[in-house]
CSV table of C-alpha atoms and ligand atoms in Angstrom, one decimal:
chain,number,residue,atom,x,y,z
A,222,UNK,CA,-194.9,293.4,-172.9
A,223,UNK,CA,-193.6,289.6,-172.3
A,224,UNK,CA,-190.0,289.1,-172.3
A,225,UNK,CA,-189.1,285.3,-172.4
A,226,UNK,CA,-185.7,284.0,-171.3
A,227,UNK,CA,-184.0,281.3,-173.9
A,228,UNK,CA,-180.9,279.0,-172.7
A,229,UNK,CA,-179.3,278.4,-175.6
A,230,UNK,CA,-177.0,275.3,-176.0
A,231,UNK,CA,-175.4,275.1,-179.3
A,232,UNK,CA,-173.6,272.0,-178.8
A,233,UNK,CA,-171.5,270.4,-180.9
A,234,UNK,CA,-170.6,269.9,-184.6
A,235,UNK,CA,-173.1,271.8,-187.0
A,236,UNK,CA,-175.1,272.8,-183.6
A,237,UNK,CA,-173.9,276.2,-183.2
A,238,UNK,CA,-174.0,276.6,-187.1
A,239,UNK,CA,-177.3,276.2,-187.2
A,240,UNK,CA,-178.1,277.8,-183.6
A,241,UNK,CA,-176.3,281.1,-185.1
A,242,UNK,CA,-179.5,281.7,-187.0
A,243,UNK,CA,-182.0,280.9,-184.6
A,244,UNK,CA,-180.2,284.0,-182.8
A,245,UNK,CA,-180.4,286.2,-186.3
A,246,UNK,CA,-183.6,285.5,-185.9
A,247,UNK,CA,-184.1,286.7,-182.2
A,248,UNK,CA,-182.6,289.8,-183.0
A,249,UNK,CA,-184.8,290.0,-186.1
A,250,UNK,CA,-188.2,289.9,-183.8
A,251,UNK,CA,-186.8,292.1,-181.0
A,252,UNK,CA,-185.5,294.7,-183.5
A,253,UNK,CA,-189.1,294.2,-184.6
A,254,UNK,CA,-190.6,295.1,-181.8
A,255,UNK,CA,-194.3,294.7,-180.3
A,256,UNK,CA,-195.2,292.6,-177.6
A,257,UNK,CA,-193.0,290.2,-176.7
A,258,UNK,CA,-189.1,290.5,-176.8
A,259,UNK,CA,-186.0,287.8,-176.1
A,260,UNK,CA,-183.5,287.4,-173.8
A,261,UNK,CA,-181.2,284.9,-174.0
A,262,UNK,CA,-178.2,283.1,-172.4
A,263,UNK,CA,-176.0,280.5,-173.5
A,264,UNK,CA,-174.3,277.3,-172.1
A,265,UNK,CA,-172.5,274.1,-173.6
A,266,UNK,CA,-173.5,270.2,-173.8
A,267,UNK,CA,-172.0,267.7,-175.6
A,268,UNK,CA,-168.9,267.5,-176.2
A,269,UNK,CA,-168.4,271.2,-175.6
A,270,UNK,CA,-169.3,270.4,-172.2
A,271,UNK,CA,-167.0,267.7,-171.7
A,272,UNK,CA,-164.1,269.7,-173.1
A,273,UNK,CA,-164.6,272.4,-170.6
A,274,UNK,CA,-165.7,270.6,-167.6
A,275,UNK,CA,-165.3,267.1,-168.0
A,276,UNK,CA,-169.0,266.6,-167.7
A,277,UNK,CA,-171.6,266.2,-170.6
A,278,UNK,CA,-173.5,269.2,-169.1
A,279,UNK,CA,-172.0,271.5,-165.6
A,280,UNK,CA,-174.2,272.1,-162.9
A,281,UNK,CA,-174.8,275.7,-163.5
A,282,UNK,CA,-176.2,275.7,-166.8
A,283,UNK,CA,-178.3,272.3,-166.0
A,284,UNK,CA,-179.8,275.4,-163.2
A,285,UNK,CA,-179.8,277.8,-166.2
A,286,UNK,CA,-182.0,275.3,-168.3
A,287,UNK,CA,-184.5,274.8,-165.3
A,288,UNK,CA,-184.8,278.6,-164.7
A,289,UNK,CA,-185.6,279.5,-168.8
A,290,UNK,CA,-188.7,279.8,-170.4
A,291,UNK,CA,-187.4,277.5,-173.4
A,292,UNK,CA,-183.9,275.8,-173.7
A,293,UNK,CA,-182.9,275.7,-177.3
A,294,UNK,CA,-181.2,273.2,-178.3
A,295,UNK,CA,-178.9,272.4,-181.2
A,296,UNK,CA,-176.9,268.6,-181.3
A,297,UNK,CA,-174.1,266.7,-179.8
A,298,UNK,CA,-171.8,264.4,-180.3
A,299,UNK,CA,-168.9,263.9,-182.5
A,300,UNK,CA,-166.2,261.0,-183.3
A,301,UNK,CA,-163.8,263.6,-180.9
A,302,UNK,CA,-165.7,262.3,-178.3
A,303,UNK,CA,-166.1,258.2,-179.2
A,304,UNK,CA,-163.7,257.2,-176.2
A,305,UNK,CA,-165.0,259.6,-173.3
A,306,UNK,CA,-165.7,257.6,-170.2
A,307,UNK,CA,-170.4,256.5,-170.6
A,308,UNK,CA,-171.5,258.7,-167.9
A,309,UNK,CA,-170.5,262.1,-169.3
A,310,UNK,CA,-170.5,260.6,-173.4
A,311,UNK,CA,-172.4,263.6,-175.1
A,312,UNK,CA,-175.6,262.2,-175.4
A,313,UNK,CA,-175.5,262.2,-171.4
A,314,UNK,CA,-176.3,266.2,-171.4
A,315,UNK,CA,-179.3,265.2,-173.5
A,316,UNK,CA,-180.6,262.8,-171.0
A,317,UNK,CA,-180.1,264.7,-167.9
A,318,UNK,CA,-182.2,268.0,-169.5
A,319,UNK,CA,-184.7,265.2,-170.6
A,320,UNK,CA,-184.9,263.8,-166.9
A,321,UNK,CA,-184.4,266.6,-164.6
A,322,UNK,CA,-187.0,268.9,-166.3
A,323,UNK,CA,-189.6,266.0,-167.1
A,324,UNK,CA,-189.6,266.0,-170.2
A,325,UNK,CA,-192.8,263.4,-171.0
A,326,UNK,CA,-194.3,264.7,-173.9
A,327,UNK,CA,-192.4,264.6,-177.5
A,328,UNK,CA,-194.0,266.4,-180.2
A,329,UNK,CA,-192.7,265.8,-183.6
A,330,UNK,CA,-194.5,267.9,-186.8
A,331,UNK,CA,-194.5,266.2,-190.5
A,332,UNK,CA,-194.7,269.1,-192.2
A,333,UNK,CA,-194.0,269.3,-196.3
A,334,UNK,CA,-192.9,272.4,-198.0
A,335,UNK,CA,-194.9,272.4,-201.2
A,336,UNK,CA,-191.2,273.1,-203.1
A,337,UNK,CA,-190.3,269.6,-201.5
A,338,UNK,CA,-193.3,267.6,-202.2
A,339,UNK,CA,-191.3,266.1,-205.2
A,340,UNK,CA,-188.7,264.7,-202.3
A,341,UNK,CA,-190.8,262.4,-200.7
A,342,UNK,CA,-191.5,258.9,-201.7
A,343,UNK,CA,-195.2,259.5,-201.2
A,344,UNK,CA,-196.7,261.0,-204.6
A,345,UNK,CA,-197.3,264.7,-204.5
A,346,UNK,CA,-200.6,265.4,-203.9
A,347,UNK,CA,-200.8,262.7,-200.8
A,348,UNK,CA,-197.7,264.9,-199.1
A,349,UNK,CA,-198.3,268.9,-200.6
A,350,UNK,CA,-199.1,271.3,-198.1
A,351,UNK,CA,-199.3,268.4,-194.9
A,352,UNK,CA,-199.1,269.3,-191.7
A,353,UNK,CA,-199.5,267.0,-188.9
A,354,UNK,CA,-198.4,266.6,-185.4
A,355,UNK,CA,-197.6,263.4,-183.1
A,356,UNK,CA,-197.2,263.5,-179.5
A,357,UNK,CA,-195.4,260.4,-178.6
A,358,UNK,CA,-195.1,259.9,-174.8
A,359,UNK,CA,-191.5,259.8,-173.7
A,360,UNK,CA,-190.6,258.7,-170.7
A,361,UNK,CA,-193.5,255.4,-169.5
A,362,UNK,CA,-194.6,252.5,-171.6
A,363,UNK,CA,-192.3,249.6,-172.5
A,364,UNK,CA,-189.0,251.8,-173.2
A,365,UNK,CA,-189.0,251.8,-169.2
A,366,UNK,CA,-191.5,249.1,-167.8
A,367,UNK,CA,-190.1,246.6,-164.9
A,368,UNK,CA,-189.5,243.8,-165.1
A,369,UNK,CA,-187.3,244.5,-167.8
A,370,UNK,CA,-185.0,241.7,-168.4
A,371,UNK,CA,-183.6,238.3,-170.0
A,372,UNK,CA,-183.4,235.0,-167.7
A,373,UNK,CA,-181.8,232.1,-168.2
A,374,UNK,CA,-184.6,228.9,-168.2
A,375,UNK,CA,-182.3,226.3,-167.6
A,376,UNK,CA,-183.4,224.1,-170.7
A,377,UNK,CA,-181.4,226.1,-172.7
A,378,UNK,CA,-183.8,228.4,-173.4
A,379,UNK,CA,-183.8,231.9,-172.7
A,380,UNK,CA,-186.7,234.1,-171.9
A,381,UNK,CA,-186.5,238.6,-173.0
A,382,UNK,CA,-189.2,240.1,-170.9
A,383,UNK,CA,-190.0,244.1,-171.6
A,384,UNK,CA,-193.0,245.3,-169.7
A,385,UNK,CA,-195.9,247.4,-171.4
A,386,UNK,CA,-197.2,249.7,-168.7
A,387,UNK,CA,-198.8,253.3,-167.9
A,388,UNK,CA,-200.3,254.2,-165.1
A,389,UNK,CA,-203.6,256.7,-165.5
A,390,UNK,CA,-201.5,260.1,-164.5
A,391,UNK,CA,-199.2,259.5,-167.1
A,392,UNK,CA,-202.0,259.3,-169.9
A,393,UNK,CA,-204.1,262.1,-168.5
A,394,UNK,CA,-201.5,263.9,-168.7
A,395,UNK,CA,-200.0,263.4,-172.4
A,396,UNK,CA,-203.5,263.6,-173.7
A,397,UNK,CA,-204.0,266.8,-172.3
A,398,UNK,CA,-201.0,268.0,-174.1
A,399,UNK,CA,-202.4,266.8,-177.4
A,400,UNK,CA,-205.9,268.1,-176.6
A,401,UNK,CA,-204.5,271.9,-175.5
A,402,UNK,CA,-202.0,271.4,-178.4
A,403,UNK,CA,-205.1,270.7,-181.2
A,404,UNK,CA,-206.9,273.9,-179.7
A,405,UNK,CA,-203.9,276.1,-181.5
A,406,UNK,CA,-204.3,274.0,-184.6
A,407,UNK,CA,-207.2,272.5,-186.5
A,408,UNK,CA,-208.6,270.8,-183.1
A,409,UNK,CA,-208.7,267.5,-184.1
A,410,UNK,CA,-206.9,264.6,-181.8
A,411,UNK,CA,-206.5,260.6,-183.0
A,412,UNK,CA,-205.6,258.9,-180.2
A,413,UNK,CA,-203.6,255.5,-181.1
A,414,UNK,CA,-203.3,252.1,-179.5
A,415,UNK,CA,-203.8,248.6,-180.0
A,416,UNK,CA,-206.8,248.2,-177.1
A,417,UNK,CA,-207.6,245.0,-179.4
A,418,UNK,CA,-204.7,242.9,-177.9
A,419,UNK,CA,-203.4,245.2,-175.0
A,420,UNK,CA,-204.6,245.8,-171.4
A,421,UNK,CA,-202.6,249.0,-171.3
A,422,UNK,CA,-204.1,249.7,-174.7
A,423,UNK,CA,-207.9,249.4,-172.9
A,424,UNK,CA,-206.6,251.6,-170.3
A,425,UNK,CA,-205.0,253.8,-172.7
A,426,UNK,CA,-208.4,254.3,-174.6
A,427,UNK,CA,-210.6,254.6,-171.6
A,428,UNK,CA,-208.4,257.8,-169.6
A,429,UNK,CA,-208.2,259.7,-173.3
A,430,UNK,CA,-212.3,259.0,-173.4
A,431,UNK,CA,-212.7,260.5,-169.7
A,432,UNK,CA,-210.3,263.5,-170.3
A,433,UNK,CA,-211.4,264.3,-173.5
A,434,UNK,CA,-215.3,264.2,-171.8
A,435,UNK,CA,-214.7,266.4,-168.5
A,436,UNK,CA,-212.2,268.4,-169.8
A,437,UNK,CA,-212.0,269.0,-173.7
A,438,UNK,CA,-215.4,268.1,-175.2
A,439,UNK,CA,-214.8,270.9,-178.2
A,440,UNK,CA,-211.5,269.0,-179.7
A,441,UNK,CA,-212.6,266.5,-181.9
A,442,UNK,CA,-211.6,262.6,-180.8
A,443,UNK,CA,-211.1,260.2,-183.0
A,444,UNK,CA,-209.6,256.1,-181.6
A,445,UNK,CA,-207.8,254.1,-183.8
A,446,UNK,CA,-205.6,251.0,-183.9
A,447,UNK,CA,-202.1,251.7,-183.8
A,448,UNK,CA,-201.3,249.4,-187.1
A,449,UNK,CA,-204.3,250.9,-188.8
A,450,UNK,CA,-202.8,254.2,-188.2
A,451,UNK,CA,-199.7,253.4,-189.7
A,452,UNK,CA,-201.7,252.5,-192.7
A,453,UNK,CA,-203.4,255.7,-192.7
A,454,UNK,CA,-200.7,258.0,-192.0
A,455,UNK,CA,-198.7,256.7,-196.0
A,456,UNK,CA,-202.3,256.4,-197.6
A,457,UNK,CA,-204.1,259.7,-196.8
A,458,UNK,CA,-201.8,261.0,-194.3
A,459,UNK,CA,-203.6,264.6,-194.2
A,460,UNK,CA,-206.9,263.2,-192.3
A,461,UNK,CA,-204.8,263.9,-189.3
A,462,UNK,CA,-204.1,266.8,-187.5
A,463,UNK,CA,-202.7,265.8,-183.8
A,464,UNK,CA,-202.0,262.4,-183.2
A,465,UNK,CA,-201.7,261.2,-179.7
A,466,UNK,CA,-199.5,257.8,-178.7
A,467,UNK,CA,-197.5,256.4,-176.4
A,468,UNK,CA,-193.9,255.6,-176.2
A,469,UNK,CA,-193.6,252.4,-178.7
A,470,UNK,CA,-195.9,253.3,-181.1
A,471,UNK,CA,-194.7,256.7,-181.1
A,472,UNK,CA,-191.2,256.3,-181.7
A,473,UNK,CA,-192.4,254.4,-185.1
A,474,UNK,CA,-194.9,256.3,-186.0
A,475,UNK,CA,-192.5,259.5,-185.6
A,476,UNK,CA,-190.2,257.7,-187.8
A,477,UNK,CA,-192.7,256.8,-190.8
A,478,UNK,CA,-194.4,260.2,-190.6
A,479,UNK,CA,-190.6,262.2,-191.0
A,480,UNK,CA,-190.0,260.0,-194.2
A,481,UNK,CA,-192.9,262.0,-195.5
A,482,UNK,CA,-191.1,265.0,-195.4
A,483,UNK,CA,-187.7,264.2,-197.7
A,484,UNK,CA,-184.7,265.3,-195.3
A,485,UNK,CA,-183.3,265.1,-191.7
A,486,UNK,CA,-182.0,268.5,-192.4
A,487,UNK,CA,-185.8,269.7,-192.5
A,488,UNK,CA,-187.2,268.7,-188.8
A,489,UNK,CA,-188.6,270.3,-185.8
A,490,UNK,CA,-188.9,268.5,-182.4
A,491,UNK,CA,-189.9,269.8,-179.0
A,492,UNK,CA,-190.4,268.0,-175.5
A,493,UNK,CA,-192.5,269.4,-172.9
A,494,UNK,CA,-192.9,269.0,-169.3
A,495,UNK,CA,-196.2,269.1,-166.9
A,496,UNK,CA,-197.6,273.1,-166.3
A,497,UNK,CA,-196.0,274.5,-163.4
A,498,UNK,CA,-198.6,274.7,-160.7
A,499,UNK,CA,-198.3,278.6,-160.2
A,500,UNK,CA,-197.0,280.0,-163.8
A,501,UNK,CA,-198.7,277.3,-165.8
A,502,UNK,CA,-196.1,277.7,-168.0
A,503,UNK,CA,-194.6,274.1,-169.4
A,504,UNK,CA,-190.8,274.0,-169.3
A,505,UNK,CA,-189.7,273.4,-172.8
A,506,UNK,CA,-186.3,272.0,-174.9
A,507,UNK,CA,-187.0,272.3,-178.5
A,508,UNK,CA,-184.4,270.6,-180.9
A,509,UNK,CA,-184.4,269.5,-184.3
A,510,UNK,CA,-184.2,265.8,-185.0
A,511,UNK,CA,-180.6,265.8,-186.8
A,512,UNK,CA,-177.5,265.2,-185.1
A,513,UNK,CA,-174.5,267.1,-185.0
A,514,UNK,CA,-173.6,265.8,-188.5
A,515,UNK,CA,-169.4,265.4,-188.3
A,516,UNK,CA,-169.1,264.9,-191.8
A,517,UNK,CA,-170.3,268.4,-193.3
A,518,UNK,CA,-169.7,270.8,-189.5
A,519,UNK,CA,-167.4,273.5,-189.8
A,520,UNK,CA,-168.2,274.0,-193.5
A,521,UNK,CA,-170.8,276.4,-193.2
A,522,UNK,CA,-173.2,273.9,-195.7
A,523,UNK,CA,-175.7,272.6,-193.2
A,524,UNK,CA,-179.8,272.9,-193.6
A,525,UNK,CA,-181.0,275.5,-190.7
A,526,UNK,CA,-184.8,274.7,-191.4
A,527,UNK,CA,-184.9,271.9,-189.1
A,528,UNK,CA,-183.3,274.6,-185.9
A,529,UNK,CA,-185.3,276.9,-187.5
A,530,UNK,CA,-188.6,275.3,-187.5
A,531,UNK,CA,-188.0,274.1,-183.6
A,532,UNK,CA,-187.7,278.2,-183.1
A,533,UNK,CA,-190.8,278.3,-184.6
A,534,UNK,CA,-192.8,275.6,-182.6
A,535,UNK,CA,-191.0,277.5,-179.2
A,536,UNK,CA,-192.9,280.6,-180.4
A,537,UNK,CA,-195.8,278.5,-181.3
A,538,UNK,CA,-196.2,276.3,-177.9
A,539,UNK,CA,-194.2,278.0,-175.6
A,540,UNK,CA,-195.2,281.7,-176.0
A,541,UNK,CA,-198.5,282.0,-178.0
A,542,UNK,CA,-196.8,283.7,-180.6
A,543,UNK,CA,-199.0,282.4,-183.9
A,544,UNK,CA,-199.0,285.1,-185.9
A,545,UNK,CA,-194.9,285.5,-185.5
A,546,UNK,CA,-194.6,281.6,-186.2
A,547,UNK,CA,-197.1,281.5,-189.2
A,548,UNK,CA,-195.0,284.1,-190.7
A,549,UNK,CA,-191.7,282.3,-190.4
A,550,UNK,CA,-192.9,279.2,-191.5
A,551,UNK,CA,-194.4,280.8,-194.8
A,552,UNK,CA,-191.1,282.7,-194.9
A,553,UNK,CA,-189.2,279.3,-195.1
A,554,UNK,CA,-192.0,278.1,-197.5
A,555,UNK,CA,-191.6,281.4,-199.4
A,556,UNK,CA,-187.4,280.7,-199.8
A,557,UNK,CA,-187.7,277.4,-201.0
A,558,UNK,CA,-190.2,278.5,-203.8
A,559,UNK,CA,-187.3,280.9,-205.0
A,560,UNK,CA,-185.4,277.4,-205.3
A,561,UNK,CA,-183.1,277.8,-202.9
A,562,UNK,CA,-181.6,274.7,-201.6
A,563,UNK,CA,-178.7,273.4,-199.0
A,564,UNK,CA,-177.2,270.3,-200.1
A,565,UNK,CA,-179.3,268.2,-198.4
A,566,UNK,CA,-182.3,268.7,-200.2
A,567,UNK,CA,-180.4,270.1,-203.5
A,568,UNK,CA,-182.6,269.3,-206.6
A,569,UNK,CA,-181.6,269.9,-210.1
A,570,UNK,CA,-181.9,273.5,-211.8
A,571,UNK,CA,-182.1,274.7,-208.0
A,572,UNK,CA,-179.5,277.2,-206.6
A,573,UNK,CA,-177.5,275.9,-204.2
A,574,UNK,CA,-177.0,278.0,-200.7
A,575,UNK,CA,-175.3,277.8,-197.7
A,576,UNK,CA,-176.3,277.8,-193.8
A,577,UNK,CA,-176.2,281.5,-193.4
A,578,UNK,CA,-177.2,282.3,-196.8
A,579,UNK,CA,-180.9,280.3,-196.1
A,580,UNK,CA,-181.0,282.0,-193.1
A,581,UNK,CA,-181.1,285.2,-194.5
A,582,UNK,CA,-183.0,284.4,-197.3
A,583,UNK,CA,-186.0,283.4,-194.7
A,584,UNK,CA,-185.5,286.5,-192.7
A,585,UNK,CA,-185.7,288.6,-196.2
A,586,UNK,CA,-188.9,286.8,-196.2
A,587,UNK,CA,-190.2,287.5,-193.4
A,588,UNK,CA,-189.1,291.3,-194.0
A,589,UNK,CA,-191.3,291.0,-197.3
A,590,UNK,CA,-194.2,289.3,-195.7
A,591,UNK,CA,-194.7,291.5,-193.0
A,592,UNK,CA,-194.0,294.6,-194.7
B,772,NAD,P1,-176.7,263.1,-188.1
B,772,NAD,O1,-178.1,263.5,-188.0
B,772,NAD,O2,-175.7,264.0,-187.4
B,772,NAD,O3,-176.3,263.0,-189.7
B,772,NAD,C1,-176.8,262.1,-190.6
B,772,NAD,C2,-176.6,262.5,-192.0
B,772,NAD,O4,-177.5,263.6,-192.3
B,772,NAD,C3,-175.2,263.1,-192.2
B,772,NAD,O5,-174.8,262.8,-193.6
B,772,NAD,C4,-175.4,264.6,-192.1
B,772,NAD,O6,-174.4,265.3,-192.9
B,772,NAD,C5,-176.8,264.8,-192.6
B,772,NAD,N1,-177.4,265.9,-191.9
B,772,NAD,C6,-177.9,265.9,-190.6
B,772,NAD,N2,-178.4,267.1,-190.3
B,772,NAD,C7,-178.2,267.9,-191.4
B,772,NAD,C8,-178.5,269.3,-191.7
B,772,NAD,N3,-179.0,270.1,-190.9
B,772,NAD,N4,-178.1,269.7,-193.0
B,772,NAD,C9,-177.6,268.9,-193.9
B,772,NAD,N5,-177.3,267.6,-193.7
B,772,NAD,C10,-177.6,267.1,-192.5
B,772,NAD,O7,-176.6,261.6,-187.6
B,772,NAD,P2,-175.3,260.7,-187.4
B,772,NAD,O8,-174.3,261.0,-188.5
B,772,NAD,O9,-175.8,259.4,-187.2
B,772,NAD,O10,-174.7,261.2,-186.0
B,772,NAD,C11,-173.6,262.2,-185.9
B,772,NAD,C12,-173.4,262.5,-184.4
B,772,NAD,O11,-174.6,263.1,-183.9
B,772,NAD,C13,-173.2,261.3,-183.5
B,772,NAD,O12,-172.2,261.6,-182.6
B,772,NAD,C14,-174.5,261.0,-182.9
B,772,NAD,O13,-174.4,260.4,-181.7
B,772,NAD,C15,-175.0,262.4,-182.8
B,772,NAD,N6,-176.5,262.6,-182.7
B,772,NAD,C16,-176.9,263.5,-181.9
B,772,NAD,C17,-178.3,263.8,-181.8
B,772,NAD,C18,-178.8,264.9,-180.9
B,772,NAD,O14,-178.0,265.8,-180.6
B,772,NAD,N7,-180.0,265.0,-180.6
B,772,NAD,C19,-179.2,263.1,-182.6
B,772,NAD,C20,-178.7,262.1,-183.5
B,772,NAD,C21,-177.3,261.9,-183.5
């Protein structure tokens, strides 16, 4: 029997709201039984962090998140914490787990509930039932390319230089996230870059080609050009399955393919780091996209799906654990097909439930479904 090790850091606002069921949901599978079970610890970031320590996360749990098998992650931030000095600002505790455990790979999931194909803008039957992932790399590219800078030209005219670059390791390595990634879905990778106007877009193309070849010849590679994509991804967005890019493109991408999905209340994000040489084992943070919404926290209203669903792709990517994440995620499907709604994604003639009451409602569920 496996027993993983979770950090969880609730955070702030309608973080531990929505983290409470994520640990319902622990207890659910190791009350369950069979062959893997949880442990799991907690720390603060955030403001929590701050409050307690002055720091946006201490020492001793940034040790705690390097020594788990997963950290999971709720939200941070809050207008409590507008004035704190930039260096320890919530967001810092964020960044540091980010850095210090290498994060580089960011996998965002469009995934639509066939009770919620009605809430995107897409019709129906081009969003019902879609599943698709994109791995966006997160920490090369033109986010952190040097020079990086604006200069003054002296004929007052200025001149704002980013710099596009990636070096081969860096795109061996995303892309064989995305290929190991596609072997626990429907094996099919679309690598995307604009090769047509970019030297780092040739290079881009060329190291997916030779990693795909010598190491992953049974996923299925497709190439195409990042704009064309975008067209793709709101005209027949299920064609895809994984879709690999890099920083730039990713972070739009991401964006178009969540607005496929209806609301931030609904998703899933992890970020993983390179294998460890000995365990092979990636380390992992797994959060959902929202923030720590100030405006509804403390009311007991908020969606849990999106914490939820980043539970799920832990199970999923971290720990093998298919058949336990299939089941959750038809669960959630399951409770929203009863009509039950958080204000978020409230629809007319649907019934209207709280954080803990979706919660439960899933892990009812999931009682049914694997009864
Ligand atoms: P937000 O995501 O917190 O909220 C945006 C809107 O969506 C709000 O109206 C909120 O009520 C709603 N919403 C978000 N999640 C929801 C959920 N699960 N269920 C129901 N409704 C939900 O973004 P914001 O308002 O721009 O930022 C609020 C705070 O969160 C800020 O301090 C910001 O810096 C921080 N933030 C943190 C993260 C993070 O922790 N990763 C991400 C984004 C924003």
């Amino acid at each position: 029997m496996a027993t993983h090790h979770l950090l969880l850091l609730p955070g702030d606002g309608i973080g531990p709201e929505v983290i409470a069921e994520v640990k319902a949901l622990v207890a659910w599978l190791n009350k369950r039984g069979g062959e893997h079970s949880f442990e799991y610890e907690e720390g603060l970031v955030g403001g929590a962090a701050y409050d307690a320590h002055g720091k946006a996360i201490s020492d001793a749990d940034m040790a705690k998140a390097m020594a788990a098998d997963a950290v999971i992650f709720g939200a941070v931030g809050g207008p409590k914490w507008d004035g704190v000095p930039y260096e320890v600002r919530p967001e810092a505790g964020l960044l540091r787990l980010r850095k210090d455990l290498q994060l580089f790979a960011n996998l965002r999931p469009a995934i639509t509930y066939p009770a919620l194909a009605d809430a995107s803008s897409l019709k129906h039957e081009v969003v019902e039932g879609l599943d698709i992932l994109i791995i966006r790399e997160l920490t090369g590219g033109v986010y952190f390319g040097e020079p990086k800078q604006i200069i003054d030209l002296g004929n007052g005219q200025k001149r704002g230089i980013d710099t596009q670059v990636y070096d081969t390791y860096e795109i061996e390595r995303i892309a064989r996230v995305a290929f190991d990634l596609a072997g626990h879905r429907r094996n099919k990778v679309t690598s995307m870059e604009k090769r047509n106007v970019m030297k780092s877009g040739v290079l881009w193309h060329e190291v997916v080609s030779e990693v795909h070849a010598s190491e992953y010849p049974q996923v299925d590679l497709q190439h195409m050009l990042a704009d064309a994509g975008g067209m793709q991804l709101v005209r027949w967005p299920k064609q895809f399955d994984v879709i690999l890019t890099d920083n730039l493109f990713g972070d739009m991408l991401s964006d178009v393919a969540a607005m496929l999905t209806g609301s931030l209340g609904m998703l899933p994000s992890a970020s993983l780091g390179a294998p460890d040489q000995k365990t092979k084992k990636r380390k992992a943070l797994y959060e959902p996209v929202h923030g720590s919404a100030p405006d509804i926290a403390g009311r007991g209203i908020a969606n849990p799906i999106a914490m939820i669903a980043s539970f799920v792709m832990a199970l999923r990517y971290s720990f093998g654990m298919k058949a336990e994440a299939d089941l959750i995620d038809h669960a959630i499907a399951a409770a929203l097909d009863k009509g039950l709604r958080t204000g978020d994604i409230m629809s007319e003639g649907k019934t209207r439930v709280g954080t803990h009451e979706m919660g439960a409602a899933i892990r009812a569920e999931m009682d049914r479904l694997s009864a």
